[in-house]
Coordinates of C-alpha atoms in Angstrom, one line a residue:
M1 CA 0.6 116.4 98.0
I2 CA -0.3 118.8 100.7
M3 CA 1.0 117.8 104.2
S4 CA -0.8 118.6 107.4
T5 CA 0.8 121.5 109.4
V6 CA 1.0 121.3 113.1
S7 CA -1.4 124.2 113.5
N8 CA -4.3 122.3 111.9
L9 CA -3.7 118.9 113.7
T10 CA -5.2 118.0 117.2
L11 CA -3.0 116.8 119.9
E12 CA -4.2 113.3 119.3
Q13 CA -3.3 113.4 115.7
R14 CA 0.1 114.9 116.6
I15 CA 0.9 112.2 119.1
A16 CA -0.4 109.4 116.6
A17 CA 2.1 111.0 113.7
L18 CA 5.2 111.0 116.2
E19 CA 4.4 107.5 117.3
A20 CA 4.2 106.5 113.6
R21 CA 7.4 108.2 112.7
E22 CA 9.1 106.3 115.7
E23 CA 7.7 103.1 114.4
I24 CA 8.8 103.7 111.0
K25 CA 12.5 104.4 112.2
E26 CA 12.4 101.0 113.7
V27 CA 11.3 99.5 110.2
I28 CA 14.3 101.1 108.6
A29 CA 16.5 100.0 111.5
N30 CA 15.0 96.6 111.6
Y31 CA 15.9 96.2 107.8
N32 CA 19.5 97.0 108.6
H33 CA 19.6 94.7 111.7
G34 CA 17.7 91.9 109.6
V35 CA 20.3 92.1 106.8
D36 CA 23.3 92.4 109.0
K37 CA 22.5 89.8 111.3
K38 CA 21.0 87.5 109.0
D39 CA 17.8 87.4 110.8
E40 CA 15.3 86.1 108.3
E41 CA 12.3 86.5 110.6
L42 CA 13.1 90.0 111.6
F43 CA 13.7 91.0 108.0
L44 CA 10.7 89.5 106.5
D45 CA 8.4 91.0 109.2
I46 CA 9.0 94.6 108.0
W47 CA 7.5 93.8 104.6
E48 CA 4.1 93.7 103.4
D49 CA 3.3 90.5 101.4
D50 CA 3.0 92.4 98.0
A51 CA 6.0 94.6 98.8
V52 CA 8.2 95.8 96.0
W53 CA 12.1 95.9 96.6
D54 CA 13.8 97.9 93.8
I55 CA 17.5 97.6 94.7
G56 CA 18.9 98.3 91.3
D57 CA 22.4 97.4 90.1
P58 CA 23.8 95.0 90.8
W59 CA 21.0 93.3 92.8
G60 CA 17.6 94.0 90.7
Y61 CA 13.9 94.1 91.5
C62 CA 11.6 91.8 93.7
S63 CA 7.8 92.1 93.6
N64 CA 6.8 89.9 96.4
K65 CA 8.0 88.7 100.0
K66 CA 9.0 85.4 98.5
E67 CA 11.4 87.2 95.7
I68 CA 12.6 89.3 98.6
L69 CA 13.6 86.4 100.7
E70 CA 15.3 84.8 97.5
K71 CA 17.1 88.0 96.8
T72 CA 18.3 88.4 100.4
K73 CA 19.8 84.9 100.6
A74 CA 21.7 85.7 97.2
I75 CA 23.0 88.9 99.0
W76 CA 24.1 87.1 102.0
E77 CA 26.1 84.6 99.7
G78 CA 27.6 87.5 97.8
L79 CA 28.3 89.7 100.8
P80 CA 28.5 87.5 104.0
E81 CA 29.4 90.3 106.2
T82 CA 27.5 93.7 106.0
H83 CA 27.0 96.6 108.4
H84 CA 24.5 99.2 107.4
H85 CA 24.0 102.5 109.0
A86 CA 20.7 104.6 108.0
T87 CA 20.7 108.3 108.8
N88 CA 18.9 111.7 107.7
H89 CA 15.6 110.2 108.1
V90 CA 12.8 112.4 106.6
I91 CA 9.4 110.8 107.2
N92 CA 6.1 112.1 106.1
V93 CA 3.0 110.3 107.6
E94 CA -0.7 110.3 106.5
I95 CA -2.4 108.9 109.7
E96 CA -5.7 109.1 108.2
K97 CA -4.8 107.1 105.2
G98 CA -2.4 104.6 107.1
T99 CA 0.5 105.4 104.7
A100 CA 3.8 107.2 104.9
T101 CA 6.9 108.0 102.8
A102 CA 10.5 108.0 104.2
V103 CA 13.9 108.6 103.0
A104 CA 17.1 107.9 104.6
D105 CA 20.9 108.0 103.6
V106 CA 23.0 104.9 104.1
E107 CA 26.7 104.1 104.7
A108 CA 27.7 100.5 104.9
T109 CA 30.7 98.2 104.9
A110 CA 30.7 94.8 103.6
T111 CA 33.0 91.9 103.0
N112 CA 32.4 90.0 99.6
A113 CA 32.4 86.3 99.0
V114 CA 36.2 86.2 98.4
G115 CA 37.1 88.6 101.4
V116 CA 37.4 92.0 99.7
P117 CA 36.2 94.8 102.0
L118 CA 33.6 97.3 100.4
L119 CA 32.5 100.8 101.3
I120 CA 28.9 101.4 100.1
S121 CA 26.8 104.6 99.8
A122 CA 23.2 104.5 98.9
T123 CA 19.7 106.2 99.7
Y124 CA 16.5 104.5 100.6
W125 CA 13.2 106.0 99.3
D126 CA 10.4 104.1 101.2
D127 CA 6.5 103.8 100.9
L128 CA 4.9 102.3 104.1
S129 CA 1.6 101.2 105.2
N130 CA 0.0 100.2 108.4
R131 CA -2.9 98.3 106.9
T132 CA -1.9 95.3 109.1
G133 CA -1.9 97.3 112.2
K134 CA 2.0 97.5 112.0
W135 CA 3.9 99.6 109.9
R136 CA 5.7 98.0 107.1
L137 CA 7.3 98.6 103.9
Q138 CA 5.1 98.4 100.7
K139 CA 8.0 99.7 98.5
R140 CA 11.7 100.4 98.9
K141 CA 13.9 102.0 96.1
V142 CA 17.5 101.8 96.8
K143 CA 20.0 103.9 94.8
I144 CA 23.5 102.7 95.2
Y145 CA 26.0 105.6 94.6
Y146 CA 29.2 103.3 95.1
M147 CA 30.1 100.1 96.0
T148 CA 33.9 100.3 96.2
P149 CA 36.8 98.0 97.3
V150 CA 38.7 99.2 100.3
L151 CA 42.3 99.8 99.2
E152 CA 44.0 99.3 102.6
P153 CA 44.6 95.5 103.5
W154 CA 41.9 93.9 105.1
S155 CA 41.4 90.6 107.0
D156 CA 38.5 88.1 107.5
D157 CA 39.7 87.9 111.2
P158 CA 37.9 90.8 113.2
K159 CA 40.6 90.6 115.6
T160 CA 42.9 92.4 113.2
R161 CA 40.6 95.0 112.1
I162 CA 41.3 97.4 115.0
N163 CA 44.5 99.2 114.0
P164 CA 44.0 103.0 114.2
K165 CA 47.7 103.7 113.2
L166 CA 48.0 106.3 115.9
D167 CA 51.9 105.8 116.3

């Protein structure tokens, strides 16, 4: 695919592309906020109705919003506390087509259903569309590189988690 260069775009096209990139960053952030805060409405609003969510091991594949919601609820049971942080966004927008691709790296912490803390590293590869007038995920492929337990003692009580051991 040949991407447009700045030199052959009008000012209006350049502004539209910048606005789209910012909106897409919000989609990526709202995915994390929706999952972490268990905000079903926010989380479902970022997906097209026929979206695909390919999480891979250990969570699997979803091919529509209904399956995405079911999988999300299962994740909330298995990982009742999560904190996702996406970074290194690379976003390519095709304004004329109303499509975009994005990639972002993710670091997350989680606590599983039996209280074991986890460190998680992953990458999101996204296909997005704005066919409804709002940028949404059409497809998200997730590659989880590791989901490993934290070996230092951990507590379900958030008040005990701030212990920088600076003494």
